[in-house]
PDB file of N, CA and C in Angstrom:
ATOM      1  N   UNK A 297     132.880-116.005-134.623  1.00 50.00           N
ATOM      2  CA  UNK A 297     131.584-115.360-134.704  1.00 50.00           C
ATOM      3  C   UNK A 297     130.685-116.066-135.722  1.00 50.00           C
ATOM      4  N   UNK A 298     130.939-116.531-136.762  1.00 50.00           N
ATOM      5  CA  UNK A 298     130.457-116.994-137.763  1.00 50.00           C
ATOM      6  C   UNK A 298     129.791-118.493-137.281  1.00 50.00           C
ATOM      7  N   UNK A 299     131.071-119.308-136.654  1.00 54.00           N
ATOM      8  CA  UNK A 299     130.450-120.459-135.704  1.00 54.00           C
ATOM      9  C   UNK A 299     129.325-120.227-135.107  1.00 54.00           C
ATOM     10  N   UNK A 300     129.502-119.165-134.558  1.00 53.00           N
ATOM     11  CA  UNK A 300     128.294-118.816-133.157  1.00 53.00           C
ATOM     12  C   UNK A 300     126.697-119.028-134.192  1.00 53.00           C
ATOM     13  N   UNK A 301     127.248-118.374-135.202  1.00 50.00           N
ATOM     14  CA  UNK A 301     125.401-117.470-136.307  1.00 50.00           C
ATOM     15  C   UNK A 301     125.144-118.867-136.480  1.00 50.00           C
ATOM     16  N   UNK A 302     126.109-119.890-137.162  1.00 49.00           N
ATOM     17  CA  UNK A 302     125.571-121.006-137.816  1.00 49.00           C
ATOM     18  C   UNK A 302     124.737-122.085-136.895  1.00 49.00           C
ATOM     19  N   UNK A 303     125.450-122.163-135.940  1.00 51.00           N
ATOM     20  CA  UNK A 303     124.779-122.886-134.408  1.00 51.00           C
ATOM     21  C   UNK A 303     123.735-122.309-133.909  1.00 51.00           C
ATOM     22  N   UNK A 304     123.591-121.116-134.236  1.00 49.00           N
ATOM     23  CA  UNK A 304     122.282-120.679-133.117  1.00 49.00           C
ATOM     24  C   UNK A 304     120.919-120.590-134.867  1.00 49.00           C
ATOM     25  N   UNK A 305     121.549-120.875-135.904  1.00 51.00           N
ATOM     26  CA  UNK A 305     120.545-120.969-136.821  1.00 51.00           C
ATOM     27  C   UNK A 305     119.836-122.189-136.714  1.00 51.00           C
ATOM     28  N   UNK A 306     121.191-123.226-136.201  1.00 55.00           N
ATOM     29  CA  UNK A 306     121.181-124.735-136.519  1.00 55.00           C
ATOM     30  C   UNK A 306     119.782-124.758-135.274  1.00 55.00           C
ATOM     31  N   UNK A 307     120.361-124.165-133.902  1.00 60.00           N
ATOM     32  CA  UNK A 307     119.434-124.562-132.707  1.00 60.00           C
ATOM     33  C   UNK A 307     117.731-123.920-132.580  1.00 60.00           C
ATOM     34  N   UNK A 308     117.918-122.739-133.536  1.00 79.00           N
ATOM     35  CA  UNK A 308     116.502-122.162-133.672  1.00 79.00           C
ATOM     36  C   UNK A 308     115.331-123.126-133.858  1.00 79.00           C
ATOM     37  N   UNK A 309     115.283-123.803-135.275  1.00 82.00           N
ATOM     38  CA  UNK A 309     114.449-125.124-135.100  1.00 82.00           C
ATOM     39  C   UNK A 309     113.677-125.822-134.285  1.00 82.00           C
ATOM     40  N   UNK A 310     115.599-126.179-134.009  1.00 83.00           N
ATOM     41  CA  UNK A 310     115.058-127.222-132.513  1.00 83.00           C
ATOM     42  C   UNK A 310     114.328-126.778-131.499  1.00 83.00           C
ATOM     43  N   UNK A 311     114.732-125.761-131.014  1.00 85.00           N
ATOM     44  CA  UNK A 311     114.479-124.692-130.175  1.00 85.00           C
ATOM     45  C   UNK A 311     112.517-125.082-130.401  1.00 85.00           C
ATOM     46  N   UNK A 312     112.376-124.119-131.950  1.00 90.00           N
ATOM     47  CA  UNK A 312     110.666-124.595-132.020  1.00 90.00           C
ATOM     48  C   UNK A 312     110.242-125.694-132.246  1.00 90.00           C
ATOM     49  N   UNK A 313     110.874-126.858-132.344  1.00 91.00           N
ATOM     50  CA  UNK A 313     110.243-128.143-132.533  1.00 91.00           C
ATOM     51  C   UNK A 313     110.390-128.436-131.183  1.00 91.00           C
ATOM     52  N   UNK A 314     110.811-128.143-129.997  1.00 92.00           N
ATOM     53  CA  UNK A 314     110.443-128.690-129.026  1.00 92.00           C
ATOM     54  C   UNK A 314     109.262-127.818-128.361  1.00 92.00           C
ATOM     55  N   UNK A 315     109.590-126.641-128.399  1.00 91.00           N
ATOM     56  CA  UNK A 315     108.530-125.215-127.859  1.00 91.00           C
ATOM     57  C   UNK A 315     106.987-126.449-128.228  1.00 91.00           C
ATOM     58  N   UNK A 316     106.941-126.196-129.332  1.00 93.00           N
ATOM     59  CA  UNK A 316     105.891-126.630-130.097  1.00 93.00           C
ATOM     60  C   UNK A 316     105.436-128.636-129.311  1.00 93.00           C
ATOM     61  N   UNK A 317     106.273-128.949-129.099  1.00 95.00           N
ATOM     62  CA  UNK A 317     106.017-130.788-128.214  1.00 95.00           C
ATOM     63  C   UNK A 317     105.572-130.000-127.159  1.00 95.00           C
ATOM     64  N   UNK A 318     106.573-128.784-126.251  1.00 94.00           N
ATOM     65  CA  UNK A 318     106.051-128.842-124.872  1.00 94.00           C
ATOM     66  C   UNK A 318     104.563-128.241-124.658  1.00 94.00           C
ATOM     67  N   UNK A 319     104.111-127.411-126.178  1.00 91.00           N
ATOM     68  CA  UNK A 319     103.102-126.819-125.863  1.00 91.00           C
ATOM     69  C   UNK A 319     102.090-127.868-125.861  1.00 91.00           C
ATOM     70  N   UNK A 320     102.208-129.191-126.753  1.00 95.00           N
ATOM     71  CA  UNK A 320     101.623-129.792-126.850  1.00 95.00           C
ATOM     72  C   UNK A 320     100.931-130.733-125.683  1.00 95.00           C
ATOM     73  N   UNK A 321     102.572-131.217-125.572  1.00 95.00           N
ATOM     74  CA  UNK A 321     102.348-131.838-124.374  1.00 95.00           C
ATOM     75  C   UNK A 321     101.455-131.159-122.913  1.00 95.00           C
ATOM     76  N   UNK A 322     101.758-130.208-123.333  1.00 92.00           N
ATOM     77  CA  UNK A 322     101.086-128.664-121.803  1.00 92.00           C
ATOM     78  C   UNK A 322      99.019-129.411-121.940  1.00 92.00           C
ATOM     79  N   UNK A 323      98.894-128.969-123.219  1.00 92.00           N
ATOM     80  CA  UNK A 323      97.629-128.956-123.678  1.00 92.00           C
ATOM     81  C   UNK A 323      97.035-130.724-123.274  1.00 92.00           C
ATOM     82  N   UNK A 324      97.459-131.833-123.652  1.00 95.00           N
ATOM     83  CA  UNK A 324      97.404-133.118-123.090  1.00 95.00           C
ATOM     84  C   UNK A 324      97.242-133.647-121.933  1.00 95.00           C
ATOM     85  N   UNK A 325      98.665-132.552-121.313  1.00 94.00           N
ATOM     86  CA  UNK A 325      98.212-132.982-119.451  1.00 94.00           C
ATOM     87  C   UNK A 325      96.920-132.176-119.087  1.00 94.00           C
ATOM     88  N   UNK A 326      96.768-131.507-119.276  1.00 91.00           N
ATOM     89  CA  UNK A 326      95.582-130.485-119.061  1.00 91.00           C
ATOM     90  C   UNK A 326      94.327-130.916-119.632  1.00 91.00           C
ATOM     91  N   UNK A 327      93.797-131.607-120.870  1.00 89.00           N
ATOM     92  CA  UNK A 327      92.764-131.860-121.399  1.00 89.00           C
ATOM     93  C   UNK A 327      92.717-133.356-121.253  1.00 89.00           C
ATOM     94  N   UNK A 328      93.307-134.466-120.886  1.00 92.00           N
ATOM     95  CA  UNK A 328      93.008-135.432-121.161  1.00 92.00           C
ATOM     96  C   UNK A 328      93.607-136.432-119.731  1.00 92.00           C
ATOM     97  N   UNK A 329      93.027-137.707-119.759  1.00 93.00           N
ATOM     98  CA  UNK A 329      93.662-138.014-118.720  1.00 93.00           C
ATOM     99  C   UNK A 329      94.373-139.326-118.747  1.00 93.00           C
ATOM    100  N   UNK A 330      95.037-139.359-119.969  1.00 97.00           N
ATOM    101  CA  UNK A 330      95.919-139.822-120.489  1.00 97.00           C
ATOM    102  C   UNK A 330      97.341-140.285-119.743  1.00 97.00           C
ATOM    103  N   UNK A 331      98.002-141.337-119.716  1.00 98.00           N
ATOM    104  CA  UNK A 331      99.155-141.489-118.855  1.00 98.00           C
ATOM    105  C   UNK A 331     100.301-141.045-119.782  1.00 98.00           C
ATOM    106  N   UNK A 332     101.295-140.616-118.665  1.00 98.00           N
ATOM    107  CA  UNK A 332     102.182-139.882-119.086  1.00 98.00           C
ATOM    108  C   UNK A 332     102.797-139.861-119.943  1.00 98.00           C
ATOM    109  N   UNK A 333     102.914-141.320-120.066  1.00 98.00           N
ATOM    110  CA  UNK A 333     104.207-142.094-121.293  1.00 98.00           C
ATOM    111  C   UNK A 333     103.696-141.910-122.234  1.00 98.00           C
ATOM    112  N   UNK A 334     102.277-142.331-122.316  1.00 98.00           N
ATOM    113  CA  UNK A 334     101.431-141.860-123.420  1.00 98.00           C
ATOM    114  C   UNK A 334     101.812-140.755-123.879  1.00 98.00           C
ATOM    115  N   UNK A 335     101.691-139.741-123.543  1.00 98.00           N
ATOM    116  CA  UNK A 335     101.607-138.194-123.886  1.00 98.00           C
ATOM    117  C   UNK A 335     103.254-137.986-124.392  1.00 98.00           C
ATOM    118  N   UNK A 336     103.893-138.317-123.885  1.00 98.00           N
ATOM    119  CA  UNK A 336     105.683-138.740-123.911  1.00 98.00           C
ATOM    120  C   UNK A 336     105.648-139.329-125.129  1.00 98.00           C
ATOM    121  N   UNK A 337     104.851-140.819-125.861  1.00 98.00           N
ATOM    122  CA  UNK A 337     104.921-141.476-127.162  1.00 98.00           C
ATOM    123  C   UNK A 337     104.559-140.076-127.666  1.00 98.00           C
ATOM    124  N   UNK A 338     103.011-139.238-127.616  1.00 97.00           N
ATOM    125  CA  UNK A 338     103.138-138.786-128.751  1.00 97.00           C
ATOM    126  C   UNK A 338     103.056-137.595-129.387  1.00 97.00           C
ATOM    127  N   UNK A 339     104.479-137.282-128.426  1.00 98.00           N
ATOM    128  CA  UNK A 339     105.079-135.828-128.757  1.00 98.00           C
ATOM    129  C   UNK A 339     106.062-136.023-128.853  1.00 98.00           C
ATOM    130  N   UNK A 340     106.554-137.625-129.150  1.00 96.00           N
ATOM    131  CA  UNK A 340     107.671-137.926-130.028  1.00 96.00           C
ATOM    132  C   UNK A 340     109.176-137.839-128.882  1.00 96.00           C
ATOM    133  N   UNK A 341     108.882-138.632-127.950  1.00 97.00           N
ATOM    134  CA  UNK A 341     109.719-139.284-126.951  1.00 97.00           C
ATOM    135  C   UNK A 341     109.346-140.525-126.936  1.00 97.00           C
ATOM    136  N   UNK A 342     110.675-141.218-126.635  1.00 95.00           N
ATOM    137  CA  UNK A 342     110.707-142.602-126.766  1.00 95.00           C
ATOM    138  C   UNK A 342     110.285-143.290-125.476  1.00 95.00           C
ATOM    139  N   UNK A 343     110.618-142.423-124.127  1.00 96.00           N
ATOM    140  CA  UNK A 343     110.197-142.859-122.782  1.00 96.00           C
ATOM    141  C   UNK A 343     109.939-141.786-122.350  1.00 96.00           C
ATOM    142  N   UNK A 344     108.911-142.366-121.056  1.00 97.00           N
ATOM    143  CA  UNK A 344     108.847-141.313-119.939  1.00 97.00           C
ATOM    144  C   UNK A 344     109.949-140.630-119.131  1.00 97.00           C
ATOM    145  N   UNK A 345     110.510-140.818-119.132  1.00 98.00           N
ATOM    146  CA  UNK A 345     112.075-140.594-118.314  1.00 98.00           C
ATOM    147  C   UNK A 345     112.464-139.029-118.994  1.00 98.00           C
ATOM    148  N   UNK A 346     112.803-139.510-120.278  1.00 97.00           N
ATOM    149  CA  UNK A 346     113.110-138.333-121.233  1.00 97.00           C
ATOM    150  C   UNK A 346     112.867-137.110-121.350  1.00 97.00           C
ATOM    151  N   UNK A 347     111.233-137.811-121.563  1.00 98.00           N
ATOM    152  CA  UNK A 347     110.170-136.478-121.357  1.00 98.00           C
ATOM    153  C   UNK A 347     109.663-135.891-120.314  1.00 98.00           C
ATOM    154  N   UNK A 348     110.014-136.402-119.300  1.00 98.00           N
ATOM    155  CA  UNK A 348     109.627-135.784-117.827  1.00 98.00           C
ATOM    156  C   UNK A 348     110.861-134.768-117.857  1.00 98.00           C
ATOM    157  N   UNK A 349     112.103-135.057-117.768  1.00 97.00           N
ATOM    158  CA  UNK A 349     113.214-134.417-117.838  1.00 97.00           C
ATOM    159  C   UNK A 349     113.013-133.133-118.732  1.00 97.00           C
ATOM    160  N   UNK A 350     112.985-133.442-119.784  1.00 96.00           N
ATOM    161  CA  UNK A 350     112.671-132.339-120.430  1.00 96.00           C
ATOM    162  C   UNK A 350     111.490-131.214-120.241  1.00 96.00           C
ATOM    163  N   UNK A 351     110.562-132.009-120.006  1.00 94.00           N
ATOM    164  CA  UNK A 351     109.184-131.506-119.542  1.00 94.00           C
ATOM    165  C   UNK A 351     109.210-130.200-118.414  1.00 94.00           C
ATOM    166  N   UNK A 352     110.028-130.806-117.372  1.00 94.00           N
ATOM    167  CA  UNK A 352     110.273-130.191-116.158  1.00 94.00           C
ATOM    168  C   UNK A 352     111.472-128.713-116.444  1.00 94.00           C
ATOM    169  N   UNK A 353     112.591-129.128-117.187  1.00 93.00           N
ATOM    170  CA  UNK A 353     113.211-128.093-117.835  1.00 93.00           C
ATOM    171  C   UNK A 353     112.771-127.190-118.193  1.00 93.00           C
ATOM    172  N   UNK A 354     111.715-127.517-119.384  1.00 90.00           N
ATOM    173  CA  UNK A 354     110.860-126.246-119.937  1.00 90.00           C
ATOM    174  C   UNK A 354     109.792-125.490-119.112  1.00 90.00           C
ATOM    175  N   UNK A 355     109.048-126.213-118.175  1.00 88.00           N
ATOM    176  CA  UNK A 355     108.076-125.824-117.797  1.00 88.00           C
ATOM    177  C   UNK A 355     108.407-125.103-116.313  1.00 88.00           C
ATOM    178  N   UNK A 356     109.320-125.386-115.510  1.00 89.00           N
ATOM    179  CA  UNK A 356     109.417-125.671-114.005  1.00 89.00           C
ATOM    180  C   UNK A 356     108.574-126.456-113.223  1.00 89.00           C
ATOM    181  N   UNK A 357     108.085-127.801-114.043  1.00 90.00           N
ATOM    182  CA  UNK A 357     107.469-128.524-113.344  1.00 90.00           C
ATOM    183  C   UNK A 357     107.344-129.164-113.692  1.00 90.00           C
ATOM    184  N   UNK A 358     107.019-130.899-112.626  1.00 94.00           N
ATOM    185  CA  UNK A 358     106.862-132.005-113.704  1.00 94.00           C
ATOM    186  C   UNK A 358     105.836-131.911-114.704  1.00 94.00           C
ATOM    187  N   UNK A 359     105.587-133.270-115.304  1.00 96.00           N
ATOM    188  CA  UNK A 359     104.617-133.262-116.016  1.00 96.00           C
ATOM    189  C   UNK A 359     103.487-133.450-114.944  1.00 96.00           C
ATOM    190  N   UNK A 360     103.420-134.323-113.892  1.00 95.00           N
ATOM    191  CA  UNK A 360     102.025-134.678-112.604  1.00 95.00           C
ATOM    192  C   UNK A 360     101.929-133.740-112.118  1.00 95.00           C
ATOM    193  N   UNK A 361     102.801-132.771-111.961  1.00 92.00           N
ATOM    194  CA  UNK A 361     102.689-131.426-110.661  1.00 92.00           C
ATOM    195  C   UNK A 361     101.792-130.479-111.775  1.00 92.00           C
ATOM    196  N   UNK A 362     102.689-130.314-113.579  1.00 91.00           N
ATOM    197  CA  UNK A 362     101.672-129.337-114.238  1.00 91.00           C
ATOM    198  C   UNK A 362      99.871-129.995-114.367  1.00 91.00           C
ATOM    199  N   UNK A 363      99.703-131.124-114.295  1.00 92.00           N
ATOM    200  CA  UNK A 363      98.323-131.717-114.665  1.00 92.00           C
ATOM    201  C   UNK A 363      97.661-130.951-113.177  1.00 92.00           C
ATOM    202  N   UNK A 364      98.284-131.807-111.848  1.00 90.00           N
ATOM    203  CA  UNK A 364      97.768-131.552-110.761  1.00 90.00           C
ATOM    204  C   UNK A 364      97.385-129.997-110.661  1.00 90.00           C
ATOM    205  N   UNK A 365      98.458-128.737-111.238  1.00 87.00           N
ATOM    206  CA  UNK A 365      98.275-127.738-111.428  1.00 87.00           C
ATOM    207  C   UNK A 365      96.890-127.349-112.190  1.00 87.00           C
ATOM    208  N   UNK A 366      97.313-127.651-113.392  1.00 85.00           N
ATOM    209  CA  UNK A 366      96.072-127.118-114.002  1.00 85.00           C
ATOM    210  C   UNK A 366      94.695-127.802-113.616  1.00 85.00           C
ATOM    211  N   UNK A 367      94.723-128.630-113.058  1.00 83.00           N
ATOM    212  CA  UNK A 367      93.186-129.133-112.242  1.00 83.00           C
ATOM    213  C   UNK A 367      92.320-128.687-111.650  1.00 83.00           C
ATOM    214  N   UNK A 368      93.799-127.642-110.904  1.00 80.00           N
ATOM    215  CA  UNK A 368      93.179-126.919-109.699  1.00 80.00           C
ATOM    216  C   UNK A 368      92.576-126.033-110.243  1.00 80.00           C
ATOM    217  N   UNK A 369      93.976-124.848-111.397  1.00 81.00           N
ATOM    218  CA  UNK A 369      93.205-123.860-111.841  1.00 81.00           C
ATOM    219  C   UNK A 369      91.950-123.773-112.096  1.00 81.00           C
ATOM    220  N   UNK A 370      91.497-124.787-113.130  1.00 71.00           N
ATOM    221  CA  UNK A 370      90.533-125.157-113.759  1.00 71.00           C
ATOM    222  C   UNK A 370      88.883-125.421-113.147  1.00 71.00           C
ATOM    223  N   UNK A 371      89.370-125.746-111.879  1.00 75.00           N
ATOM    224  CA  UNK A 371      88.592-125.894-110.582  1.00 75.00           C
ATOM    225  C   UNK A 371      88.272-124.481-110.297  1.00 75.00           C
ATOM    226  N   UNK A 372      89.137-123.753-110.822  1.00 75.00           N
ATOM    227  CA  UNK A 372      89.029-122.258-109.208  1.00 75.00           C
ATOM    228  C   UNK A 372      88.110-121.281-110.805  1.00 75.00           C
ATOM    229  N   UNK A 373      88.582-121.367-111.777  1.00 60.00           N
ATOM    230  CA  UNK A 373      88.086-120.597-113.022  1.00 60.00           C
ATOM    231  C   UNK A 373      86.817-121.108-112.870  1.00 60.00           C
ATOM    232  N   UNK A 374      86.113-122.636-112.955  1.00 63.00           N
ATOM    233  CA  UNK A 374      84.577-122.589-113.014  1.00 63.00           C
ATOM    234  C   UNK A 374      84.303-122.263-111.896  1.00 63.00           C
ATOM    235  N   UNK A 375      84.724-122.090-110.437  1.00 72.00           N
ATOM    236  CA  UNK A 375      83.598-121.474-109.248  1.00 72.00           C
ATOM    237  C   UNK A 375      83.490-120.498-109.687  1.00 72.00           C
ATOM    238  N   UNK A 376      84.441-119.266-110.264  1.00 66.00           N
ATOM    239  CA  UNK A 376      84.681-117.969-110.556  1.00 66.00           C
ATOM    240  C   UNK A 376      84.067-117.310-111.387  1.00 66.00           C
ATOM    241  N   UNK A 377      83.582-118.675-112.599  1.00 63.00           N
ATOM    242  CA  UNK A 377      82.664-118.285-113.568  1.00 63.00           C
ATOM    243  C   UNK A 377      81.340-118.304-113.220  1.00 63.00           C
ATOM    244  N   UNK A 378      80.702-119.762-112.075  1.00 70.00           N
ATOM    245  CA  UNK A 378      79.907-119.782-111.729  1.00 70.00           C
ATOM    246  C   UNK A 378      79.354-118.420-110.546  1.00 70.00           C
ATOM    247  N   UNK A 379      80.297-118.048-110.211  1.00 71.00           N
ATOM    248  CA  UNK A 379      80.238-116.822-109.142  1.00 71.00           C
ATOM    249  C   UNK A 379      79.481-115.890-110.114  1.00 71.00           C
ATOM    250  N   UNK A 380      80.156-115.317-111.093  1.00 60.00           N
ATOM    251  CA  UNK A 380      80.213-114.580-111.872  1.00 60.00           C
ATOM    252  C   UNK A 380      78.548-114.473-112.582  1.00 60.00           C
ATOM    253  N   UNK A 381      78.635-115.540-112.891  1.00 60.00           N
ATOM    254  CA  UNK A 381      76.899-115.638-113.573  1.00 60.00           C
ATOM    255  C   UNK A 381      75.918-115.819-112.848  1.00 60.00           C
ATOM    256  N   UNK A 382      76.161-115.907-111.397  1.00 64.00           N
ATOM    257  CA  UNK A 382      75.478-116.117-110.272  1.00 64.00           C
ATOM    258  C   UNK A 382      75.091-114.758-109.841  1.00 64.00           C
ATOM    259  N   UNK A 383      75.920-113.653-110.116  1.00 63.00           N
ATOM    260  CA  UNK A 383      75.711-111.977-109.639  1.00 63.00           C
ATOM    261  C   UNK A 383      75.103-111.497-110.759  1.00 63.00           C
ATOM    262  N   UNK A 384      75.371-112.095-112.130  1.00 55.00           N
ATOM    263  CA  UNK A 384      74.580-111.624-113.154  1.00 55.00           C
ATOM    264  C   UNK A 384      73.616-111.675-113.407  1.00 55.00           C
ATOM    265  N   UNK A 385      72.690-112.864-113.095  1.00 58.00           N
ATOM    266  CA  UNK A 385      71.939-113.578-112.789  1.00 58.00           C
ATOM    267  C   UNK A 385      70.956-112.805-111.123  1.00 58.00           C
ATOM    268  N   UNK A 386      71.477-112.068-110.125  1.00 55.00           N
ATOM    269  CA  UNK A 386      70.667-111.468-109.509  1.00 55.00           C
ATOM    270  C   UNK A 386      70.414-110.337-109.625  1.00 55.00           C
ATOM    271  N   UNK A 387      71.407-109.649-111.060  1.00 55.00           N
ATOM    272  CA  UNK A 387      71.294-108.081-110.659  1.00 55.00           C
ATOM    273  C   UNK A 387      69.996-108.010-111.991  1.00 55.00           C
ATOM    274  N   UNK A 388      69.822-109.436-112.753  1.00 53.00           N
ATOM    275  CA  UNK A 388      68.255-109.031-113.346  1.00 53.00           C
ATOM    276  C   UNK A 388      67.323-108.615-112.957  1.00 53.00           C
ATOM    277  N   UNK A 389      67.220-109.083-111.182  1.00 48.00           N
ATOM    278  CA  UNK A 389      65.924-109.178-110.342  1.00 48.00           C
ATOM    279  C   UNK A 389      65.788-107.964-109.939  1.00 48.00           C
ATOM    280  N   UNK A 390      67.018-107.397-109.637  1.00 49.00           N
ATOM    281  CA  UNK A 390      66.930-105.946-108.795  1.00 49.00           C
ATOM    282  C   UNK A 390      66.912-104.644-109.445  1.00 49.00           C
TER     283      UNK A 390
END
């Protein structure tokens, strides 16, 4: 039991030092259009390989499928906003 506490103290860390790369990395594919490996150097992977692997672990998706993802979102949020201020925008008139 004692093994178990010391290992899962040891893995907590890690645990947030990666949380903390993948969030990073999340935020990179999404804001920039940066190549992968890139984003892989610098969240502190040595290759793309690595960090795709891992990437995909944490996320359920690659790193191209989450970019391609959030593109779209990002796409569907400004029509939605533009919708949005578009009804706001007529109910001044009426």
């Amino acid at each position: 039991m004692a093994k178990q506490s010391v290992q899962s103290s040891i893995n907590q860390p890690k645990s947030m030092i990666q949380e903390l790369r993948m969030n990073q990395a999340g935020q990179l594919l999404r804001g920039s259009k940066m190549q992968i490996k890139e984003i892989a150097n610098m969240v502190g992977y040595k290759d793309a390989f690595s960090f795709s692997k891992m990437f995909t672990q944490y996320h359920q998706l690659s790193p191209s499928e989450f970019r391609k993802l959030s593109e779209a979102d990002y796409a569907v949020l400004l029509a939605i906003m533009d919708e949005s201020l578009h009804k706001r925008s007529l109910k001044r008139y009426y």
